[in-house]
Short mmCIF file of C-alpha atoms in Angstrom, two decimals:
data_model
loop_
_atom_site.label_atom_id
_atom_site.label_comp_id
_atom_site.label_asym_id
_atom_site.label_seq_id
_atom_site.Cartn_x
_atom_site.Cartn_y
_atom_site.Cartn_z
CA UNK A 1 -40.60 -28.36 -3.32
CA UNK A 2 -37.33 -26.65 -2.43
CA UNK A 3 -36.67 -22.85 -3.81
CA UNK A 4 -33.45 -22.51 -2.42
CA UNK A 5 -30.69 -22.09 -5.12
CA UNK A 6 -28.80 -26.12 -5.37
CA UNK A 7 -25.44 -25.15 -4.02
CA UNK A 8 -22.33 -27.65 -5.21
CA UNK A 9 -19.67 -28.28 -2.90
CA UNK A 10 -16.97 -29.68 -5.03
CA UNK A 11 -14.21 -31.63 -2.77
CA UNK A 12 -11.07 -32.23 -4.48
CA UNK A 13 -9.05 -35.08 -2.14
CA UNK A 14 -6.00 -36.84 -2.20
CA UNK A 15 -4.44 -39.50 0.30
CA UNK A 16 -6.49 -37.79 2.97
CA UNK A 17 -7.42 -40.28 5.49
CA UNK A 18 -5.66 -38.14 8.36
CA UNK A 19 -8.73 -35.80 8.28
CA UNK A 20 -11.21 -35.96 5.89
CA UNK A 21 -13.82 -37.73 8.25
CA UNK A 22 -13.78 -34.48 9.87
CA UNK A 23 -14.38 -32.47 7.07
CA UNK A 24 -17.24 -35.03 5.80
CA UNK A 25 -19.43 -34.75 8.94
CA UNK A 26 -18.89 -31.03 8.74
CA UNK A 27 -20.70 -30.76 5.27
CA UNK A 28 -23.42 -33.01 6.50
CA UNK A 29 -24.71 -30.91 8.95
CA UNK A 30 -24.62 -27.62 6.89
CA UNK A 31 -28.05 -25.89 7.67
CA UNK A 32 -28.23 -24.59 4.16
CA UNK A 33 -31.73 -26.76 2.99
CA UNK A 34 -30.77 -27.75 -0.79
CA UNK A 35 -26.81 -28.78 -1.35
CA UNK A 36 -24.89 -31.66 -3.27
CA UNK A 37 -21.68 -32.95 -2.61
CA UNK A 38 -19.19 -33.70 -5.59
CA UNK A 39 -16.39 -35.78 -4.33
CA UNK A 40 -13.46 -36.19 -7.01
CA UNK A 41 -10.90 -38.39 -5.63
CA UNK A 42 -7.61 -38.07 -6.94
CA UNK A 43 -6.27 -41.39 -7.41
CA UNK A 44 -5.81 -41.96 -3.04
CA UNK A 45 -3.56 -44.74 -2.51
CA UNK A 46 -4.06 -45.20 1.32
CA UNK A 47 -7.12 -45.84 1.56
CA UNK A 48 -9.82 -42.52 1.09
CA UNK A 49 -11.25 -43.95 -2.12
CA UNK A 50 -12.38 -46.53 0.05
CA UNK A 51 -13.44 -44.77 3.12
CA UNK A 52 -15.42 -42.47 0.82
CA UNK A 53 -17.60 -45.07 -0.45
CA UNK A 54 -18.41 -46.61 2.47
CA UNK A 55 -19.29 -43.01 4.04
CA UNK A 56 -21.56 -41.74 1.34
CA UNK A 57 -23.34 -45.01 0.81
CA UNK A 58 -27.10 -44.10 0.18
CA UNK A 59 -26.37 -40.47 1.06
CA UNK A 60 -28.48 -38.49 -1.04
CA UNK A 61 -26.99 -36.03 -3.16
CA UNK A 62 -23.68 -37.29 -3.14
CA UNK A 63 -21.37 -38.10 -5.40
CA UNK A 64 -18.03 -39.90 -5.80
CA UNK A 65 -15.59 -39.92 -8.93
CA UNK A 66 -12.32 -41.32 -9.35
CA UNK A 67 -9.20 -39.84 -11.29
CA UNK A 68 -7.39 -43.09 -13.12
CA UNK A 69 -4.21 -41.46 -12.43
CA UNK A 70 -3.14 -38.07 -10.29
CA UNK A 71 -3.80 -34.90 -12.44
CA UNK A 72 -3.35 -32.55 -9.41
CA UNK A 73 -5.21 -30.34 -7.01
CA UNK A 74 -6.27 -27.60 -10.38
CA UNK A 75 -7.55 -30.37 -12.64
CA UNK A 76 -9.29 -32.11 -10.31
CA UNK A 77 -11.31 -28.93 -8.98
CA UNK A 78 -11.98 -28.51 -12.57
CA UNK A 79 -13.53 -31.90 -13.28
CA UNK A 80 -15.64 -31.55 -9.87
CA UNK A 81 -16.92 -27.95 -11.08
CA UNK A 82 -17.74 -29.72 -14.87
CA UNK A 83 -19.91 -32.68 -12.96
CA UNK A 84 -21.90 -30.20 -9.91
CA UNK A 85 -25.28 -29.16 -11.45
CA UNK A 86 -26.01 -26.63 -9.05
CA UNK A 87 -25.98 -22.90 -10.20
CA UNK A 88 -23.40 -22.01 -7.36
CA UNK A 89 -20.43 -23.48 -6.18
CA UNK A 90 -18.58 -24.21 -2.81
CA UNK A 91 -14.86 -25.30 -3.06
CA UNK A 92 -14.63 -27.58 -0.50
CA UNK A 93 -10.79 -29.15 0.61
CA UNK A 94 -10.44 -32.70 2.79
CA UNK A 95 -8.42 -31.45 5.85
CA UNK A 96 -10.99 -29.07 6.59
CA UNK A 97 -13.80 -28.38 9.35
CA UNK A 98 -16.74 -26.00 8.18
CA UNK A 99 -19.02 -24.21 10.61
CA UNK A 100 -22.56 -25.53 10.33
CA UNK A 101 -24.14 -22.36 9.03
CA UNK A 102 -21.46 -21.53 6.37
CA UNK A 103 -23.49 -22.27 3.16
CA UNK A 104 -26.77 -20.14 4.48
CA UNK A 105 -24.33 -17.22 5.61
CA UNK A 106 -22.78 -17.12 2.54
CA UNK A 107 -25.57 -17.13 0.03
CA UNK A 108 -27.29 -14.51 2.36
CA UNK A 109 -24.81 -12.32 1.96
CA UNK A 110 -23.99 -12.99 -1.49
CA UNK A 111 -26.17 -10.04 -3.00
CA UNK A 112 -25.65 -9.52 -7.19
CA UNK A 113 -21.85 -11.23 -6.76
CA UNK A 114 -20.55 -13.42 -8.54
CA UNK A 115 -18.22 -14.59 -5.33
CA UNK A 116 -17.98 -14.12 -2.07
CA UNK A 117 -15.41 -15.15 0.29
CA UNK A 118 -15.07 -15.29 4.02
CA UNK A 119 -12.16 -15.14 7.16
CA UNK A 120 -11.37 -18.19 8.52
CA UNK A 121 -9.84 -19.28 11.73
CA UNK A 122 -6.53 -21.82 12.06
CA UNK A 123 -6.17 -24.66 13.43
CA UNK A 124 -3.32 -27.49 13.59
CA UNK A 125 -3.05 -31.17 12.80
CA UNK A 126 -4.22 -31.47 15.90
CA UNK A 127 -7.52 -29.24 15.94
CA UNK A 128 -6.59 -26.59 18.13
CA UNK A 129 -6.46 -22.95 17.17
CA UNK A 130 -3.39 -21.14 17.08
CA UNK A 131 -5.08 -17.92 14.81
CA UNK A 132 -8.57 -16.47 15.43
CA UNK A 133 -8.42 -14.81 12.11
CA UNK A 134 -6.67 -15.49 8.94
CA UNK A 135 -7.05 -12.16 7.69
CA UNK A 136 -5.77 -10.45 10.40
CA UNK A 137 -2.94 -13.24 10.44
CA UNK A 138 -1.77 -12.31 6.86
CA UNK A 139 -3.82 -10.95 4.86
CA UNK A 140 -6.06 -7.62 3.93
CA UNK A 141 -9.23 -6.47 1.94
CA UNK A 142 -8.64 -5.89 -1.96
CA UNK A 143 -10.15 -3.18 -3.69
CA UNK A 144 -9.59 -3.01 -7.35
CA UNK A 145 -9.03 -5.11 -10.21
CA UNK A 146 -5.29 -4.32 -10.53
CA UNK A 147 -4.99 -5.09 -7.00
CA UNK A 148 -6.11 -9.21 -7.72
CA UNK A 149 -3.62 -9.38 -10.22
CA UNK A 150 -0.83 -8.14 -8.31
CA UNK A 151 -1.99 -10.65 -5.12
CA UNK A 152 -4.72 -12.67 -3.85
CA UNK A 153 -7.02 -12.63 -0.34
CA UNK A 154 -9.43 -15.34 -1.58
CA UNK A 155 -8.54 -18.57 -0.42
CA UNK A 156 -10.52 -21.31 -2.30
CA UNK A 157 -12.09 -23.36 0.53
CA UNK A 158 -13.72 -20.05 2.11
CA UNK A 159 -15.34 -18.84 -1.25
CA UNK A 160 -18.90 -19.82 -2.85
CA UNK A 161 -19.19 -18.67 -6.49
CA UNK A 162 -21.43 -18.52 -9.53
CA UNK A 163 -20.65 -21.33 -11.83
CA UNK A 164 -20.96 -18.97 -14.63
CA UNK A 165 -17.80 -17.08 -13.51
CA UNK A 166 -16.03 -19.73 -15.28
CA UNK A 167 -18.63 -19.26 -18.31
CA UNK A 168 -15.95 -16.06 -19.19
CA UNK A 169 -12.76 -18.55 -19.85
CA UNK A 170 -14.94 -21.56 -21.96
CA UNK A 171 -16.01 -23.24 -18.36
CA UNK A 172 -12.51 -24.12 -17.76
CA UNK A 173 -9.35 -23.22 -15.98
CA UNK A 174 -6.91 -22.64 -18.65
CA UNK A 175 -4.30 -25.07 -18.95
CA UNK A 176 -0.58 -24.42 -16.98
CA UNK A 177 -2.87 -22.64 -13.95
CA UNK A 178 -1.11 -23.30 -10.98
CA UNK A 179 -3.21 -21.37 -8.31
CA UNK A 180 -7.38 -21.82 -9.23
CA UNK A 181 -8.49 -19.45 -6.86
CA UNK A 182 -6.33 -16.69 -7.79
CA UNK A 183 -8.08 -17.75 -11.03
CA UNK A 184 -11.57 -17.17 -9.59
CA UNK A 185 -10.58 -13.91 -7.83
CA UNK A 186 -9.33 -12.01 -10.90
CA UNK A 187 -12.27 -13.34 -13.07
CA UNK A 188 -15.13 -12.15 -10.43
CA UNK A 189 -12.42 -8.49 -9.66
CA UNK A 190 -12.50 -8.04 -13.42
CA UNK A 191 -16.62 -8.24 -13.57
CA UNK A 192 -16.96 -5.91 -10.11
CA UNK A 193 -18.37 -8.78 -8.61
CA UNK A 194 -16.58 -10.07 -5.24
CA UNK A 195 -17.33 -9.31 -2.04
CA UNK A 196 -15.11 -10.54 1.38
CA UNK A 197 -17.48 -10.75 4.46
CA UNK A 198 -15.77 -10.52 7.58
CA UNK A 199 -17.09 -13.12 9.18
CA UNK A 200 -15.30 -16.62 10.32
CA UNK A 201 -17.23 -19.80 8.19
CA UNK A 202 -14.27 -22.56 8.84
CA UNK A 203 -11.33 -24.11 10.38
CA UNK A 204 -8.70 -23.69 7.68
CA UNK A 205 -6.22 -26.54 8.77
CA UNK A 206 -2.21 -26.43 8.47
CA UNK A 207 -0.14 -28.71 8.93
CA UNK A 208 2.95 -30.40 7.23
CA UNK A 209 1.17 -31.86 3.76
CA UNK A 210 -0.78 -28.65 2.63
CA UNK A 211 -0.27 -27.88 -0.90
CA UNK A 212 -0.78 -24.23 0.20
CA UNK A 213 -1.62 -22.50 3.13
CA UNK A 214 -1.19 -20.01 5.96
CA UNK A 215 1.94 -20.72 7.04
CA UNK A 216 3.34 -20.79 3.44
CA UNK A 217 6.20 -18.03 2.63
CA UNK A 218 4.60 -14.92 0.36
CA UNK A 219 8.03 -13.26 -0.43
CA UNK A 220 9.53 -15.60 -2.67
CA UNK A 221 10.87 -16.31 -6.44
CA UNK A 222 8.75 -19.42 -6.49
CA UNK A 223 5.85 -17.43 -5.48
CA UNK A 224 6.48 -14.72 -7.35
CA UNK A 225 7.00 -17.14 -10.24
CA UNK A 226 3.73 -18.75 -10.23
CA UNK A 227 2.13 -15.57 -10.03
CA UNK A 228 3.64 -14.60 -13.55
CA UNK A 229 2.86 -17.67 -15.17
CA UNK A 230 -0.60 -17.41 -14.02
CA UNK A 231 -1.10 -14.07 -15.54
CA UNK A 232 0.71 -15.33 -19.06
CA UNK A 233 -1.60 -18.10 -18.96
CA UNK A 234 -4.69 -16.13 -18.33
CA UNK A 235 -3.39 -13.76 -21.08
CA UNK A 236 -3.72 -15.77 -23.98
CA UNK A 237 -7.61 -16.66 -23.18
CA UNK A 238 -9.62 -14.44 -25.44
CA UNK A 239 -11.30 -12.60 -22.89
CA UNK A 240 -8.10 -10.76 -21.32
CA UNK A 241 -6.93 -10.80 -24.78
CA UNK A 242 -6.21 -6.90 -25.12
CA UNK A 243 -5.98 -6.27 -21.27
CA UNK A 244 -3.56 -3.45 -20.36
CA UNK A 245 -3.96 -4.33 -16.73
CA UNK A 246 -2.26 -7.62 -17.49
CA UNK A 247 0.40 -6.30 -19.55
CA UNK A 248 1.77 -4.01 -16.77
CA UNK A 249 0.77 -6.76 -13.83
CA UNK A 250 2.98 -9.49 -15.95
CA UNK A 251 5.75 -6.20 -16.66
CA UNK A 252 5.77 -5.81 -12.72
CA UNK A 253 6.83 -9.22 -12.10
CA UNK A 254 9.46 -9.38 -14.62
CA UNK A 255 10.86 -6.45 -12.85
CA UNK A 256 11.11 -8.32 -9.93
CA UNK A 257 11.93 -11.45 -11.25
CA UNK A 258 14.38 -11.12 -13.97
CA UNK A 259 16.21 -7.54 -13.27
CA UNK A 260 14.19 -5.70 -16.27
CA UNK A 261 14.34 -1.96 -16.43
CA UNK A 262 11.61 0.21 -14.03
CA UNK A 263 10.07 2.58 -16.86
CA UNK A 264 8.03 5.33 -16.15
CA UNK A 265 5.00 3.63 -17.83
CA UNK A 266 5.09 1.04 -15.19
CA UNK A 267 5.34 2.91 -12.44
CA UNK A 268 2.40 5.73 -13.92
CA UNK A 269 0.32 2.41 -14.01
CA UNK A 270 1.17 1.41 -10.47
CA UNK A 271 0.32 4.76 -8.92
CA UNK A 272 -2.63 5.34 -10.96
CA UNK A 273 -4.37 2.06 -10.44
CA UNK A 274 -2.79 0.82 -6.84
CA UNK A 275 -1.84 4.09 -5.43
CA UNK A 276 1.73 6.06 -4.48
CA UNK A 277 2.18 3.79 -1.16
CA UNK A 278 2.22 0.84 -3.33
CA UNK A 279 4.37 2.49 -6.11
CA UNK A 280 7.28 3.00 -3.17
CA UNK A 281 6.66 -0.39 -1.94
CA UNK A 282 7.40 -1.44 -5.26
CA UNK A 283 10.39 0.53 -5.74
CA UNK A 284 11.90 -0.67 -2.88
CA UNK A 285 11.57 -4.24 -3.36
CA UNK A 286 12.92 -3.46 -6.86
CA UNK A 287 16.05 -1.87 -5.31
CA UNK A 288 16.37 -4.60 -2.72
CA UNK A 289 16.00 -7.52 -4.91
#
């Protein structure tokens, strides 16, 4: 009998014939003794429905579901995390390559977390590496709740995560979510419960069709944008109901955004929960904007 803890990767796909074969054999091998695969195909038209029955067929463990129509990358995440059965969950995209030993490393290291995330290297369309880190490429550890809703380090296909982080928003990501990790990050940050291991687990592939990604611009309106309506979203669930944190995270964007006044409230927030470097940072791109 297997005691290891059923881990569910959940793949989301779409039109992904380019590379997903890749990314399949990669979970196949995964040295991790008890996983299942969840496959949630968003309504392909080129073919990957098709290749993905005719690679799973009599696999063990692995599942395939079909969206009628396209509902998106967020809905269809959501419908694979509804159907997995295992306790813990891998988000898993189709352009992909994970190292072998990324599900064992992961769940060693997870501890009392609720998620854990991990560096990744990147690669092109064509497999070759161009960045030996992500994190070092653009990004840097988090430390506080008030830091995850201001940005994100967690990027969804590195992370493995309790299901019942989703248990604190009714098992669901609220509707008008544009960005589910950022999602996952602030729910496990607002619990004390993430950890990032430094420690490369895949090849994070970018190219011209990513939905997000590496090589995506962070200093933007449109980013900026979907930042804010995340956090109004998240807002109305009754579990960030009366969060201050939110309140000034959402008043720091509309700062930004829409030319509102800098009070002192804001900026007494900013210092005391992300610190006076970040207050001046702020400040600045205020002035500049």
């Amino acid at each position: 009998m297997n005691k290891s803890p059923l881990i569910s990767i959940v793949l989301a796909c779409y039109n992904g014939m380019a590379y997903i074969r890749q990314q399949l054999s990669s979970l196949e091998v995964q040295d991790y003794p008890n996983f299942e695969v969840i496959i949630v195909d968003d309504a392909s038209s080129d073919g990957t429905y098709e290749l993905l029955l005719e690679y799973t067929n009599q696999k063990a463990n692995w599942f395939i579901f079909r969206n009628i129509e396209n509902k998106g990358l967020v809905a269809t995440f959501e419908k694979g995390i509804s159907l997995a059965n295992g306790e813990f969950i891998a988000l898993c995209d189709q352009d992909d390559v994970w190292f072998s030993n990324k599900l064992s490393t992961l769940m060693l290291n997870l501890g009392d977390n609720w998620l854990i995330h991990s560096d990744a290297n990147l690669i092109d369309g064509a497999g070759v590496i161009f960045e030996t880190s992500y994190f070092a490429y653009c990004k840097h550890e988090i430390n506080s709740y008030a830091q995850y809703l201001i940005e994100n380090n967690v990027t969804g296909c590195t992370c493995l995560f309790r299901k019942k982080l989703l248990s604190l928003i009714n098992n669901r990501f609220p509707h008008g979510v544009t960005v589910h990790e950022r999602i996952l990050a602030i729910l496990a940050a607002k619990v004390n419960k993430i950890k990032y291991l430094n420690q490369v687990l895949i090849s994070y592939r970018q190219h011209s069709t990513n939905q997000v990604g590496a090589l995506s611009k962070g200093n933007n309106n449109l980013v900026l944008n979907r930042h804010l309506q995340d956090l109004n979203v998240l807002s109305r669930e009754s579990y960030f109901i009366d969060d201050v944190d939110i309140k000034y995270a959402k008043n720091y964007y509309n700062v930004l955004l829409k030319n509102e006044r800098v009070s002192f409230k804001l900026l007494s927030w900013i210092i005391r929960k992300l610190g006076v470097i970040w207050c001046f940072k702020f400040i600045l791109k205020a002035l500049l904007k």
